[in-house]
Amino acid sequence: MSYESESEDEMILRVLERTARAAEAAAEDRAEAAARPAPRRRRAAPDLPVPEDDRARRAARRPAQDERRAPRDPAAPRKVRVLPGFCGKARVMTTFGALPIEALRKRDELRTSTGRPMRVMAIDKILLDTDFLSHHPEAAPIRVRAGSLGRGLPQRDIVMSPRQKIVPTTIASASSAKTVEDMRGLPGILPMPPDQTVYYRFHVGEPAMVQVEGMWMLIEP
């Protein structure tokens, strides 16, 4: 069909026919959409009643409101972990003789109870000031007098941490090791005043027995 010979009335009629067909197609699409079944919605699960015994168990496990929010008393002293160690001038037996602990260095070889020399793997220096010790007197050092444990041991006075483990006999046995604080009150074992203290700690990478002032001491990483 040639549109050039088409009259104005014919053109208008053709446009109206196209519009009517488009309207019919749109109506058919809406009818099809309305005929489709609507998607089913999931129903929310109903709140089931909680048995009385379950409520009681839950309440027992739940901390009380005041317990959960109870503030810590700032005046209450905090418990600290006291580490083992020795104060300065304690002599540690190495493969080249007794050496003051403050002169001990990593890779120095120590004599051990097994007879096998072992190298120092780490050395720590811990400073506890007077203010700290006044609040935590349990960390204050203890002096063991020379000869107080019998048979001339220790060879000289030793000042050490109350958590340091020593063997109070000449036989090197880890099972007989005791902390110094467990021996507090025995003759020659005296608590020191809470003044500024420096503890030296060292280890050989595993638990071992070494000699300090002639006494066997248990050192651990």
GROMACS .gro file of C-alpha atoms in nm:
model
  221
    1MET     CA    1   0.000   0.000   0.000
    2SER     CA    2   0.140   0.343  -0.093
    3TYR     CA    3   0.101   0.607   0.174
    4GLU     CA    4   0.169   0.887  -0.078
    5SER     CA    5  -0.179   0.848  -0.240
    6GLU     CA    6  -0.348   0.807   0.102
    7SER     CA    7  -0.598   1.080   0.186
    8GLU     CA    8  -0.603   1.257   0.522
    9ASP     CA    9  -0.920   1.071   0.630
   10GLU     CA   10  -0.765   0.735   0.548
   11MET     CA   11  -0.451   0.825   0.748
   12ILE     CA   12  -0.657   0.916   1.051
   13LEU     CA   13  -0.855   0.595   1.023
   14ARG     CA   14  -0.536   0.388   1.005
   15VAL     CA   15  -0.393   0.553   1.319
   16LEU     CA   16  -0.718   0.490   1.505
   17GLU     CA   17  -0.711   0.121   1.408
   18ARG     CA   18  -0.353   0.082   1.538
   19THR     CA   19  -0.446   0.251   1.864
   20ALA     CA   20  -0.746   0.022   1.909
   21ARG     CA   21  -0.540  -0.290   1.843
   22ALA     CA   22  -0.276  -0.176   2.099
   23ALA     CA   23  -0.547  -0.113   2.358
   24GLU     CA   24  -0.694  -0.462   2.298
   25ALA     CA   25  -0.351  -0.625   2.340
   26ALA     CA   26  -0.292  -0.439   2.666
   27ALA     CA   27  -0.633  -0.545   2.796
   28GLU     CA   28  -0.560  -0.909   2.711
   29ASP     CA   29  -0.226  -0.891   2.900
   30ARG     CA   30  -0.396  -0.751   3.210
   31ALA     CA   31  -0.662  -1.022   3.193
   32GLU     CA   32  -0.397  -1.298   3.175
   33ALA     CA   33  -0.210  -1.147   3.471
   34ALA     CA   34  -0.529  -1.131   3.677
   35ALA     CA   35  -0.608  -1.494   3.594
   36ARG     CA   36  -0.273  -1.620   3.732
   37PRO     CA   37  -0.290  -1.742   4.095
   38ALA     CA   38  -0.129  -1.504   4.345
   39PRO     CA   39   0.189  -1.633   4.519
   40ARG     CA   40   0.119  -1.785   4.856
   41ARG     CA   41   0.262  -1.596   5.152
   42ARG     CA   42   0.428  -1.783   5.431
   43ARG     CA   43   0.255  -1.756   5.760
   44ALA     CA   44   0.461  -1.652   6.060
   45ALA     CA   45   0.507  -1.931   6.310
   46PRO     CA   46   0.286  -1.874   6.611
   47ASP     CA   47   0.453  -1.799   6.944
   48LEU     CA   48   0.433  -2.122   7.135
   49PRO     CA   49   0.399  -2.098   7.511
   50VAL     CA   50   0.721  -2.172   7.702
   51PRO     CA   51   0.677  -2.441   7.967
   52GLU     CA   52   0.711  -2.317   8.321
   53ASP     CA   53   1.011  -2.540   8.400
   54ASP     CA   54   1.197  -2.410   8.092
   55ARG     CA   55   1.137  -2.054   8.206
   56ALA     CA   56   1.279  -2.136   8.547
   57ARG     CA   57   1.592  -2.293   8.393
   58ARG     CA   58   1.650  -1.995   8.165
   59ALA     CA   59   1.607  -1.752   8.454
   60ALA     CA   60   1.858  -1.950   8.659
   61ARG     CA   61   2.118  -1.935   8.380
   62ARG     CA   62   2.065  -1.563   8.321
   63PRO     CA   63   2.269  -1.341   8.557
   64ALA     CA   64   2.077  -1.092   8.761
   65GLN     CA   65   2.067  -0.732   8.640
   66ASP     CA   66   2.273  -0.600   8.930
   67GLU     CA   67   2.531  -0.878   8.888
   68ARG     CA   68   2.580  -0.802   8.518
   69ARG     CA   69   2.635  -0.433   8.576
   70ALA     CA   70   2.800  -0.435   8.915
   71PRO     CA   71   3.101  -0.199   8.889
   72ARG     CA   72   3.437  -0.316   9.012
   73ASP     CA   73   3.550  -0.161   9.338
   74PRO     CA   74   3.851   0.055   9.241
   75ALA     CA   75   3.988   0.022   9.594
   76ALA     CA   76   3.998  -0.358   9.574
   77PRO     CA   77   4.352  -0.480   9.495
   78ARG     CA   78   4.395  -0.668   9.170
   79LYS     CA   79   4.546  -1.012   9.183
   80VAL     CA   80   4.874  -1.029   8.992
   81ARG     CA   81   5.073  -1.319   8.863
   82VAL     CA   82   5.408  -1.333   9.041
   83LEU     CA   83   5.688  -1.459   8.818
   84PRO     CA   84   5.995  -1.650   8.935
   85GLY     CA   85   6.337  -1.492   8.918
   86PHE     CA   86   6.650  -1.383   9.102
   87CYS     CA   87   6.780  -1.049   9.221
   88GLY     CA   88   7.121  -0.921   9.119
   89LYS     CA   89   7.454  -1.074   9.228
   90ALA     CA   90   7.317  -1.431   9.245
   91ARG     CA   91   7.585  -1.650   9.081
   92VAL     CA   92   7.474  -1.895   8.813
   93MET     CA   93   7.699  -2.191   8.731
   94THR     CA   94   7.805  -2.192   8.366
   95THR     CA   95   8.045  -2.422   8.182
   96PHE     CA   96   8.314  -2.158   8.238
   97GLY     CA   97   8.244  -2.092   8.608
   98ALA     CA   98   8.001  -1.907   8.836
   99LEU     CA   99   7.871  -1.588   8.676
  100PRO     CA  100   7.663  -1.307   8.835
  101ILE     CA  101   7.316  -1.328   8.691
  102GLU     CA  102   7.323  -0.971   8.564
  103ALA     CA  103   7.626  -1.065   8.349
  104LEU     CA  104   7.453  -1.370   8.197
  105ARG     CA  105   7.401  -1.349   7.820
  106LYS     CA  106   7.206  -1.543   7.560
  107ARG     CA  107   7.389  -1.850   7.425
  108ASP     CA  108   7.597  -1.884   7.744
  109GLU     CA  109   7.618  -2.255   7.830
  110LEU     CA  110   7.495  -2.365   8.173
  111ARG     CA  111   7.567  -2.679   8.368
  112THR     CA  112   7.252  -2.880   8.428
  113SER     CA  113   7.158  -3.170   8.655
  114THR     CA  114   7.167  -3.411   8.358
  115GLY     CA  115   7.530  -3.325   8.286
  116ARG     CA  116   7.435  -3.190   7.944
  117PRO     CA  117   7.534  -2.825   7.887
  118MET     CA  118   7.239  -2.615   7.772
  119ARG     CA  119   7.244  -2.270   7.620
  120VAL     CA  120   7.054  -1.973   7.759
  121MET     CA  121   6.767  -1.899   7.520
  122ALA     CA  122   6.620  -1.586   7.681
  123ILE     CA  123   6.683  -1.342   7.964
  124ASP     CA  124   6.424  -1.103   8.107
  125LYS     CA  125   6.471  -0.812   8.344
  126ILE     CA  126   6.161  -0.718   8.546
  127LEU     CA  127   6.144  -0.395   8.746
  128LEU     CA  128   5.892  -0.369   9.031
  129ASP     CA  129   5.878  -0.023   9.186
  130THR     CA  130   5.795   0.060   9.547
  131ASP     CA  131   5.440   0.170   9.468
  132PHE     CA  132   5.363  -0.161   9.295
  133LEU     CA  133   5.507  -0.368   9.580
  134SER     CA  134   5.322  -0.166   9.843
  135HIS     CA  135   4.995  -0.270   9.674
  136HIS     CA  136   5.114  -0.626   9.599
  137PRO     CA  137   5.338  -0.735   9.887
  138GLU     CA  138   5.302  -1.098   9.770
  139ALA     CA  139   5.548  -1.010   9.491
  140ALA     CA  140   5.817  -0.878   9.728
  141PRO     CA  141   6.144  -1.076   9.730
  142ILE     CA  142   6.259  -1.324   9.993
  143ARG     CA  143   6.614  -1.362  10.123
  144VAL     CA  144   6.761  -1.706  10.186
  145ARG     CA  145   7.058  -1.680  10.420
  146ALA     CA  146   7.385  -1.857  10.341
  147GLY     CA  147   7.394  -2.205  10.495
  148SER     CA  148   7.035  -2.184  10.618
  149LEU     CA  149   6.934  -2.502  10.431
  150GLY     CA  150   7.221  -2.710  10.567
  151ARG     CA  151   7.544  -2.849  10.419
  152GLY     CA  152   7.666  -2.499  10.346
  153LEU     CA  153   7.379  -2.420  10.109
  154PRO     CA  154   7.327  -2.175   9.971
  155GLN     CA  155   7.690  -2.071   9.946
  156ARG     CA  156   7.593  -1.704   9.984
  157ASP     CA  157   7.276  -1.510  10.059
  158ILE     CA  158   7.028  -1.525   9.770
  159VAL     CA  159   6.744  -1.280   9.719
  160MET     CA  160   6.475  -1.410   9.483
  161SER     CA  161   6.111  -1.403   9.387
  162PRO     CA  162   5.874  -1.591   9.618
  163ARG     CA  163   5.767  -1.796   9.314
  164GLN     CA  164   6.117  -1.923   9.236
  165LYS     CA  165   6.143  -2.302   9.277
  166ILE     CA  166   6.443  -2.439   9.463
  167VAL     CA  167   6.555  -2.787   9.565
  168PRO     CA  168   6.631  -2.778   9.939
  169THR     CA  169   6.853  -3.088   9.915
  170THR     CA  170   7.178  -3.174   9.740
  171ILE     CA  171   6.994  -3.418   9.509
  172ALA     CA  172   6.866  -3.252   9.192
  173SER     CA  173   6.506  -3.371   9.170
  174ALA     CA  174   6.228  -3.166   9.010
  175SER     CA  175   5.971  -3.352   9.222
  176SER     CA  176   6.127  -3.214   9.542
  177ALA     CA  177   6.139  -2.854   9.417
  178LYS     CA  178   5.947  -2.603   9.628
  179THR     CA  179   5.871  -2.237   9.585
  180VAL     CA  180   6.049  -2.005   9.823
  181GLU     CA  181   5.718  -1.876   9.958
  182ASP     CA  182   5.632  -2.232  10.067
  183MET     CA  183   5.942  -2.221  10.287
  184ARG     CA  184   5.864  -1.883  10.437
  185GLY     CA  185   5.903  -1.881  10.814
  186LEU     CA  186   6.186  -2.136  10.826
  187PRO     CA  187   6.509  -2.020  10.996
  188GLY     CA  188   6.715  -1.804  10.763
  189ILE     CA  189   6.432  -1.746  10.509
  190LEU     CA  190   6.321  -1.388  10.551
  191PRO     CA  191   6.080  -1.160  10.360
  192MET     CA  192   6.232  -0.838  10.226
  193PRO     CA  193   6.075  -0.491  10.261
  194PRO     CA  194   5.867  -0.377   9.959
  195ASP     CA  195   6.139  -0.158   9.809
  196GLN     CA  196   6.211  -0.124   9.438
  197THR     CA  197   6.324  -0.463   9.308
  198VAL     CA  198   6.467  -0.601   8.985
  199TYR     CA  199   6.412  -0.968   8.901
  200TYR     CA  200   6.622  -1.150   8.641
  201ARG     CA  201   6.463  -1.447   8.466
  202PHE     CA  202   6.626  -1.685   8.219
  203HIS     CA  203   6.554  -2.022   8.062
  204VAL     CA  204   6.710  -2.275   7.824
  205GLY     CA  205   6.401  -2.349   7.615
  206GLU     CA  206   6.270  -2.630   7.838
  207PRO     CA  207   6.246  -2.708   8.210
  208ALA     CA  208   6.593  -2.771   8.354
  209MET     CA  209   6.779  -2.781   8.685
  210VAL     CA  210   7.070  -2.540   8.715
  211GLN     CA  211   7.287  -2.432   9.006
  212VAL     CA  212   7.262  -2.089   9.164
  213GLU     CA  213   7.491  -2.027   9.461
  214GLY     CA  214   7.554  -2.401   9.473
  215MET     CA  215   7.182  -2.490   9.501
  216TRP     CA  216   6.976  -2.664   9.236
  217MET     CA  217   6.702  -2.442   9.098
  218LEU     CA  218   6.422  -2.532   8.860
  219ILE     CA  219   6.395  -2.289   8.569
  220GLU     CA  220   6.118  -2.302   8.311
  221PRO     CA  221   6.028  -2.111   7.993
   0.00000   0.00000   0.00000
